[in-house]
Tab-separated table of C-alpha atoms in Angstrom:
chain	number	residue	atom	x	y	z
A	253	MET	CA	-9.136	-29.157	20.579
A	254	SER	CA	-12.218	-30.938	19.326
A	255	GLN	CA	-13.154	-32.884	16.221
A	256	ARG	CA	-16.334	-33.490	14.280
A	257	THR	CA	-16.711	-36.172	11.646
A	258	THR	CA	-18.716	-35.108	8.617
A	259	SER	CA	-21.873	-36.918	7.542
A	260	PRO	CA	-22.859	-37.744	3.956
A	261	ALA	CA	-25.134	-35.584	1.840
A	262	THR	CA	-26.752	-35.992	-1.567
A	263	ASP	CA	-27.072	-32.479	-2.987
A	264	LEU	CA	-23.880	-32.442	-5.082
A	265	GLU	CA	-25.485	-34.353	-7.933
A	266	ALA	CA	-27.755	-31.393	-8.614
A	267	MET	CA	-24.639	-29.221	-8.852
A	268	GLY	CA	-22.988	-31.494	-11.409
A	269	LEU	CA	-20.133	-32.342	-9.048
A	270	THR	CA	-20.276	-36.124	-9.097
A	271	GLY	CA	-18.729	-38.931	-11.164
A	272	THR	CA	-15.231	-39.413	-12.452
A	273	ASP	CA	-14.962	-35.823	-13.721
A	274	LEU	CA	-16.088	-34.044	-10.569
A	275	ASP	CA	-12.694	-32.300	-10.503
A	276	LEU	CA	-12.835	-31.262	-14.167
A	277	GLY	CA	-13.092	-27.604	-13.194
A	278	VAL	CA	-10.055	-27.876	-10.933
A	279	ARG	CA	-8.012	-29.367	-13.752
A	280	ALA	CA	-9.247	-26.677	-16.153
A	281	ALA	CA	-8.263	-24.018	-13.623
A	282	ALA	CA	-4.762	-25.483	-13.393
A	283	ALA	CA	-4.396	-25.084	-17.157
A	284	ARG	CA	-5.538	-21.450	-16.982
A	285	LEU	CA	-3.183	-20.607	-14.131
A	286	ALA	CA	-0.110	-22.336	-15.569
A	287	GLY	CA	2.758	-19.919	-16.083
A	288	THR	CA	1.281	-17.247	-13.811
A	289	ILE	CA	0.714	-18.918	-10.460
A	290	GLU	CA	3.758	-20.231	-8.605
A	291	THR	CA	4.239	-23.938	-7.945
A	292	THR	CA	4.919	-23.535	-4.254
A	293	PRO	CA	7.455	-25.644	-2.309
A	294	LEU	CA	6.587	-28.786	-0.386
A	295	VAL	CA	9.078	-29.083	2.466
A	296	PRO	CA	9.581	-31.506	5.392
A	297	PHE	CA	8.856	-30.472	8.976
A	298	ASP	CA	9.284	-32.471	12.170
A	299	SER	CA	5.856	-33.631	13.335
A	300	GLY	CA	7.168	-34.880	16.664
A	301	ASP	CA	5.596	-38.279	15.973
A	302	VAL	CA	7.477	-41.074	14.182
A	303	ARG	CA	4.143	-42.291	12.844
A	304	VAL	CA	3.643	-39.050	10.896
A	305	GLU	CA	5.780	-37.849	7.998
A	306	LEU	CA	4.831	-34.197	7.661
A	307	ARG	CA	5.424	-31.858	4.759
A	308	LEU	CA	4.370	-28.220	4.486
A	309	LYS	CA	2.779	-26.813	1.326
A	310	LEU	CA	4.110	-23.249	1.406
A	311	GLU	CA	1.305	-21.190	-0.094
A	312	CYS	CA	2.666	-18.383	2.070
A	313	GLU	CA	5.213	-18.040	-0.759
A	314	GLN	CA	2.530	-17.806	-3.455
A	315	VAL	CA	1.983	-14.718	-5.607
A	316	THR	CA	0.344	-12.058	-3.331
A	317	GLY	CA	1.335	-14.198	-0.336
A	318	ALA	CA	-1.569	-16.647	-0.265
A	319	PHE	CA	-3.449	-19.390	-2.110
A	320	LYS	CA	-6.171	-16.783	-2.758
A	321	ALA	CA	-4.360	-15.744	-5.941
A	322	ARG	CA	-5.381	-19.051	-7.511
A	323	GLY	CA	-9.115	-18.539	-7.070
A	324	ALA	CA	-9.045	-14.842	-7.915
A	325	LEU	CA	-7.121	-15.347	-11.152
A	326	ASN	CA	-9.394	-18.199	-12.180
A	327	GLN	CA	-12.480	-16.085	-11.523
A	328	ILE	CA	-11.109	-13.157	-13.523
A	329	ALA	CA	-10.338	-15.486	-16.434
A	330	LEU	CA	-13.965	-16.669	-16.418
A	331	LEU	CA	-15.561	-13.187	-16.546
A	332	ASP	CA	-17.607	-12.193	-19.579
A	333	ASP	CA	-17.225	-8.826	-21.307
A	334	ALA	CA	-20.054	-7.195	-19.347
A	335	ALA	CA	-18.525	-8.129	-16.007
A	336	ARG	CA	-15.115	-6.929	-17.113
A	337	ALA	CA	-16.555	-3.580	-18.121
A	338	ALA	CA	-18.479	-3.240	-14.859
A	339	GLY	CA	-15.428	-3.884	-12.704
A	340	VAL	CA	-15.204	-6.243	-9.752
A	341	VAL	CA	-15.902	-5.860	-6.064
A	342	THR	CA	-15.391	-8.031	-3.003
A	343	CYS	CA	-15.220	-7.912	0.780
A	344	SER	CA	-12.011	-9.113	2.408
A	345	SER	CA	-9.846	-8.731	5.487
A	346	GLY	CA	-6.833	-8.827	3.198
A	347	ASN	CA	-5.620	-11.843	1.256
A	348	HIS	CA	-8.571	-12.361	-1.088
A	349	GLY	CA	-8.760	-8.617	-1.623
A	350	ARG	CA	-5.113	-8.343	-2.513
A	351	ALA	CA	-5.359	-11.376	-4.787
A	352	LEU	CA	-8.392	-10.014	-6.620
A	353	ALA	CA	-6.774	-6.580	-6.969
A	354	TRP	CA	-3.668	-8.215	-8.449
A	355	ALA	CA	-5.626	-10.423	-10.845
A	356	ALA	CA	-7.876	-7.550	-11.934
A	357	LYS	CA	-4.897	-5.276	-12.567
A	358	ARG	CA	-3.337	-7.920	-14.809
A	359	ALA	CA	-6.538	-8.009	-16.846
A	360	GLY	CA	-7.049	-4.233	-16.948
A	361	ILE	CA	-10.212	-4.420	-14.828
A	362	LYS	CA	-11.226	-1.953	-12.120
A	363	ALA	CA	-11.332	-3.508	-8.636
A	364	THR	CA	-12.969	-2.179	-5.486
A	365	ILE	CA	-12.112	-3.955	-2.240
A	366	VAL	CA	-14.217	-3.338	0.868
A	367	MET	CA	-12.220	-4.052	4.015
A	368	PRO	CA	-12.872	-3.916	7.763
A	369	ALA	CA	-11.114	-0.904	9.223
A	370	ASP	CA	-9.408	-3.159	11.770
A	371	ALA	CA	-7.678	-5.264	9.102
A	372	TYR	CA	-3.907	-5.424	9.391
A	373	PRO	CA	-2.560	-2.050	8.123
A	374	ASN	CA	0.024	-3.820	5.952
A	375	LYS	CA	-2.779	-5.718	4.205
A	376	ILE	CA	-4.757	-2.554	3.514
A	377	GLU	CA	-1.680	-0.938	2.003
A	378	ALA	CA	-0.871	-4.068	-0.011
A	379	VAL	CA	-4.339	-3.980	-1.611
A	380	ARG	CA	-3.913	-0.306	-2.465
A	381	ALA	CA	-0.482	-1.034	-3.912
A	382	GLU	CA	-2.109	-3.434	-6.376
A	383	GLY	CA	-4.100	-0.506	-7.780
A	384	ALA	CA	-7.494	-1.266	-6.259
A	385	GLU	CA	-9.830	1.232	-4.676
A	386	VAL	CA	-10.094	0.402	-0.974
A	387	VAL	CA	-13.274	1.211	0.951
A	388	LEU	CA	-13.029	0.834	4.743
A	389	ALA	CA	-15.994	-0.057	6.939
A	390	GLU	CA	-16.387	-0.496	10.695
A	391	GLY	CA	-16.328	-4.263	11.074
A	392	ARG	CA	-16.971	-7.288	8.886
A	393	VAL	CA	-20.783	-6.989	8.892
A	394	ALA	CA	-20.679	-3.357	7.801
A	395	ALA	CA	-18.064	-4.136	5.167
A	396	GLU	CA	-20.252	-6.862	3.709
A	397	ALA	CA	-23.189	-4.441	3.574
A	398	VAL	CA	-21.124	-1.902	1.650
A	399	ARG	CA	-19.965	-4.629	-0.721
A	400	ALA	CA	-23.582	-5.600	-1.364
A	401	GLU	CA	-24.488	-1.977	-2.135
A	402	LEU	CA	-21.660	-1.689	-4.669
A	403	ALA	CA	-22.685	-4.946	-6.313
A	404	ALA	CA	-26.299	-3.766	-6.491
A	405	ALA	CA	-25.035	-0.604	-8.188
A	406	GLY	CA	-23.489	-2.683	-10.965
A	407	ALA	CA	-20.046	-3.963	-9.945
A	408	HIS	CA	-19.474	-7.710	-10.435
A	409	TYR	CA	-19.105	-9.509	-7.119
A	410	VAL	CA	-16.264	-12.041	-6.874
A	411	PRO	CA	-16.876	-14.165	-3.750
A	412	PRO	CA	-13.870	-15.143	-1.642
A	413	TYR	CA	-14.999	-18.766	-1.273
A	414	ASP	CA	-18.648	-19.486	-2.137
A	415	ALA	CA	-18.286	-19.742	-5.909
A	416	LEU	CA	-17.284	-22.638	-8.100
A	417	GLY	CA	-14.643	-20.694	-10.029
A	418	THR	CA	-13.028	-19.569	-6.782
A	419	LEU	CA	-12.840	-22.931	-5.073
A	420	GLU	CA	-11.769	-24.745	-8.247
A	421	GLY	CA	-8.860	-22.321	-8.486
A	422	GLN	CA	-7.982	-23.010	-4.856
A	423	GLY	CA	-8.160	-26.741	-5.541
A	424	THR	CA	-5.109	-26.513	-7.782
A	425	VAL	CA	-3.103	-26.588	-4.527
A	426	ALA	CA	-4.075	-30.253	-4.139
A	427	LEU	CA	-3.234	-31.032	-7.763
A	428	GLU	CA	0.276	-29.738	-7.127
A	429	VAL	CA	0.534	-31.875	-4.005
A	430	LEU	CA	-0.404	-34.969	-6.039
A	431	GLU	CA	2.350	-34.146	-8.524
A	432	GLN	CA	4.969	-33.287	-5.902
A	433	TRP	CA	4.253	-36.149	-3.510
A	434	PRO	CA	1.932	-38.819	-4.946
A	435	GLU	CA	2.380	-40.825	-1.743
A	436	CYS	CA	0.498	-38.168	0.263
A	437	GLU	CA	-2.360	-39.763	2.216
A	438	LEU	CA	-3.784	-36.898	4.260
A	439	LEU	CA	-4.175	-33.203	3.453
A	440	VAL	CA	-4.869	-30.769	6.294
A	441	SER	CA	-6.299	-27.388	5.315
A	442	PRO	CA	-7.062	-24.192	7.216
A	443	VAL	CA	-10.724	-23.163	6.934
A	444	GLY	CA	-12.321	-19.735	6.840
A	445	GLY	CA	-15.231	-19.862	4.408
A	446	GLY	CA	-14.215	-23.258	3.083
A	447	GLY	CA	-13.100	-22.578	-0.492
A	448	LEU	CA	-9.610	-24.044	-0.133
A	449	LEU	CA	-10.892	-27.057	1.790
A	450	ALA	CA	-13.615	-27.786	-0.768
A	451	GLY	CA	-11.427	-27.268	-3.815
A	452	CYS	CA	-8.733	-29.578	-2.467
A	453	ALA	CA	-11.342	-32.180	-1.497
A	454	LEU	CA	-12.702	-32.111	-5.064
A	455	ALA	CA	-9.219	-32.632	-6.487
A	456	PHE	CA	-8.547	-35.627	-4.249
A	457	ALA	CA	-12.030	-37.089	-4.828
A	458	GLY	CA	-11.661	-36.787	-8.579
A	459	ASP	CA	-8.337	-38.597	-8.532
A	460	ALA	CA	-9.854	-41.376	-6.401
A	461	ALA	CA	-12.879	-41.664	-8.715
A	462	ARG	CA	-10.526	-42.393	-11.604
A	463	GLY	CA	-8.797	-45.189	-9.706
A	464	GLY	CA	-6.353	-43.291	-7.519
A	465	PRO	CA	-5.801	-44.264	-3.881
A	466	LYS	CA	-8.125	-43.177	-1.099
A	467	ARG	CA	-6.857	-40.007	0.549
A	468	TRP	CA	-8.232	-38.060	3.485
A	469	VAL	CA	-8.896	-34.340	3.917
A	470	ILE	CA	-9.286	-32.612	7.287
A	471	GLY	CA	-10.220	-28.976	7.830
A	472	VAL	CA	-9.071	-26.878	10.784
A	473	GLU	CA	-10.683	-23.670	12.022
A	474	PRO	CA	-10.528	-21.513	15.166
A	475	ALA	CA	-12.759	-22.788	17.956
A	476	ALA	CA	-14.286	-19.303	18.249
A	477	ALA	CA	-15.042	-19.224	14.517
A	478	ALA	CA	-15.972	-22.819	13.708
A	479	THR	CA	-18.418	-21.910	10.948
A	480	MET	CA	-17.819	-24.952	8.742
A	481	ALA	CA	-18.384	-27.348	11.617
A	482	ALA	CA	-21.614	-25.512	12.417
A	483	ALA	CA	-22.717	-25.686	8.791
A	484	LEU	CA	-22.003	-29.403	8.586
A	485	ASP	CA	-23.919	-30.040	11.804
A	486	ALA	CA	-26.901	-28.035	10.534
A	487	GLY	CA	-26.776	-29.124	6.897
A	488	HIS	CA	-26.619	-25.488	5.760
A	489	PRO	CA	-24.518	-22.374	6.476
A	490	VAL	CA	-25.011	-20.877	9.921
A	491	GLN	CA	-24.265	-17.246	10.770
A	492	LEU	CA	-21.979	-17.017	13.800
A	493	ASP	CA	-20.406	-14.241	15.805
A	494	THR	CA	-16.742	-14.908	15.058
A	495	THR	CA	-15.369	-11.751	16.639
A	496	GLY	CA	-14.097	-13.818	19.565
A	497	SER	CA	-11.168	-15.026	17.453
A	498	VAL	CA	-8.133	-12.922	16.557
A	499	ILE	CA	-7.084	-15.230	13.695
A	500	GLN	CA	-7.806	-12.891	10.794
A	501	GLY	CA	-8.457	-14.799	7.591
A	502	LEU	CA	-10.256	-17.632	9.388
A	503	THR	CA	-13.133	-15.630	10.890
A	504	SER	CA	-15.728	-15.538	8.114
A	505	PRO	CA	-19.156	-15.197	9.762
A	506	ASN	CA	-20.416	-18.244	7.881
A	507	ALA	CA	-19.136	-21.039	5.682
A	508	GLY	CA	-20.185	-21.011	2.043
A	509	GLU	CA	-23.050	-23.240	0.930
A	510	LEU	CA	-21.108	-24.768	-1.961
A	511	PRO	CA	-18.022	-25.500	0.169
A	512	ARG	CA	-20.361	-26.913	2.819
A	513	ALA	CA	-21.988	-29.304	0.360
A	514	ILE	CA	-18.645	-30.497	-0.973
A	515	ALA	CA	-17.211	-30.885	2.529
A	516	GLN	CA	-20.279	-32.835	3.608
A	517	GLU	CA	-19.480	-35.423	0.953
A	518	HIS	CA	-15.707	-35.426	0.591
A	519	VAL	CA	-14.069	-34.101	3.770
A	520	THR	CA	-13.016	-36.677	6.355
A	521	ALA	CA	-13.365	-34.543	9.475
A	522	MET	CA	-13.346	-31.041	10.878
A	523	ALA	CA	-11.275	-29.955	13.861
A	524	ASP	CA	-10.857	-26.738	15.782
A	525	LEU	CA	-8.021	-25.157	17.737
A	526	THR	CA	-7.993	-22.345	20.248
A	527	ASP	CA	-6.404	-19.090	19.140
A	528	GLU	CA	-3.581	-19.790	21.580
A	529	GLU	CA	-2.861	-23.148	19.947
A	530	ILE	CA	-2.776	-21.568	16.488
A	531	LEU	CA	-0.490	-18.757	17.649
A	532	ALA	CA	1.860	-21.293	19.260
A	533	ALA	CA	2.104	-23.146	15.941
A	534	GLN	CA	2.836	-19.862	14.164
A	535	LYS	CA	5.735	-19.257	16.553
A	536	ARG	CA	7.219	-22.642	15.695
A	537	LEU	CA	6.954	-22.025	11.965
A	538	VAL	CA	8.574	-18.605	12.280
A	539	ARG	CA	11.347	-19.628	14.680
A	540	GLU	CA	12.110	-23.176	13.549
A	541	ALA	CA	11.367	-23.038	9.816
A	542	GLY	CA	12.179	-19.373	9.281
A	543	LEU	CA	8.853	-18.759	7.561
A	544	THR	CA	6.992	-15.490	7.164
A	545	VAL	CA	3.493	-16.679	7.977
A	546	GLU	CA	0.306	-15.240	9.434
A	547	PRO	CA	-1.473	-16.864	12.375
A	548	ALA	CA	-4.104	-18.243	9.960
A	549	GLY	CA	-1.372	-19.996	8.018
A	550	ALA	CA	-0.391	-22.065	11.050
A	551	ALA	CA	-3.755	-23.677	11.827
A	552	ALA	CA	-3.239	-26.848	9.788
A	553	VAL	CA	0.252	-27.388	11.165
A	554	GLY	CA	-0.970	-26.775	14.698
A	555	PHE	CA	-3.520	-29.554	14.300
A	556	VAL	CA	-0.812	-32.059	13.353
A	557	LEU	CA	1.644	-30.928	16.034
A	558	LEU	CA	-1.026	-31.227	18.714
A	559	ALA	CA	-1.601	-34.883	17.834
A	560	GLY	CA	-4.980	-34.137	16.324
A	561	ILE	CA	-4.895	-36.809	13.624
A	562	PRO	CA	-7.663	-39.365	14.307
A	563	ALA	CA	-6.395	-42.594	15.871
A	564	GLU	CA	-7.886	-44.744	13.122
A	565	LEU	CA	-5.675	-43.076	10.511
A	566	LEU	CA	-2.592	-43.871	12.588
A	567	GLU	CA	-3.454	-47.505	13.250
A	568	GLY	CA	-0.549	-49.762	12.276
A	569	ARG	CA	1.740	-46.817	11.499
A	570	ASP	CA	5.352	-46.574	12.663
A	571	GLY	CA	8.672	-45.117	11.571
A	572	GLU	CA	8.945	-47.591	8.720
A	573	ASN	CA	5.424	-46.936	7.471
A	574	PRO	CA	4.390	-43.434	8.562
A	575	LEU	CA	1.205	-41.629	7.592
A	576	ARG	CA	2.200	-39.149	4.892
A	577	VAL	CA	0.638	-35.808	5.723
A	578	VAL	CA	0.606	-32.421	3.976
A	579	ALA	CA	-0.374	-29.287	5.913
A	580	ILE	CA	-1.157	-26.156	3.895
A	581	VAL	CA	0.623	-23.035	5.192
A	582	SER	CA	-1.007	-19.799	3.974
A	583	GLY	CA	-0.757	-16.822	3.992
A	584	GLY	CA	2.429	-14.898	4.178
A	585	ASN	CA	1.144	-11.344	4.684
A	586	ALA	CA	1.974	-11.277	8.371
A	587	ASP	CA	1.674	-8.142	10.476
A	588	PRO	CA	5.275	-6.874	10.732
A	589	VAL	CA	4.898	-5.854	14.372
A	590	GLN	CA	3.491	-9.222	15.431
A	591	LEU	CA	6.117	-11.060	13.391
A	592	ALA	CA	8.945	-9.041	14.939
A	593	SER	CA	7.685	-9.837	18.436
A	594	ILE	CA	7.872	-13.553	17.642
A	595	ARG	CA	11.364	-13.350	16.190
A	596	GLU	CA	12.665	-11.263	19.055
A	597	GLY	CA	10.789	-13.071	21.824
């Protein structure tokens, strides 16, 4: 396990994401999603360290099984008439695709989801079950190329993470955390392209800008797919070969530029775990908490359980005054065969 501390940047001002209302879009998204998106549970889990009080934000129990429903529904709500008529398209290994298919079906909009042929079969079928047209391609690069062709032909592209409407929808997770547990001091988020991380960081930063307490945000990604860390080091997205990781959902070939810029300013640190460490955390969540969760959904918890929290955040903490930590657990569309092997093993 390794960590990288982010460095400051100045390009958010040009994007209008500074000041006391930098989370205005997140709050507006929460209003749009109210009554449709589930307020997911926040439950205790033994961190193994008396200095850390850990709670799990169970986005694995969200509509469509992942936090992705938040961003997809927000994006659909923001579409103009021309985009609605054209239909929507995206590229996804599963959770964003299913979420967009679900949100589009609710709005009566055609959805085409391009997926890698090696995506979990249950995810492919789940997208089809939501009424979307599924186009399979051989690998993530080929799938992205097909998606680009469909968008060039007229379909409206809904990005899985590198769009303000998407990440502001994802940021409503953090708003719920603030309502459910105002004492929360640290939020740990899994990272693929960075939309969830960035949206949550905006929500926390906006609360702090209006006089709320300082809170920290840490992102966790597979060591073999550490695209956000690479982007932060370079100051821009970097294309990586992420095929060395089996943690589907966290293997985007690059972080988004907008999530990168937000993370550069508002994320405390990035960390990475080996695939084996993430899979071990998944086993604990399945066996000890009885959760239905994908490997990707266990990354944030794995970071906490492996004593990854920076020492400076734990200084002066003990059982009477623990660091209050929330780890986001998402998604819940686990491969049935893999899940059965964990439960029976």
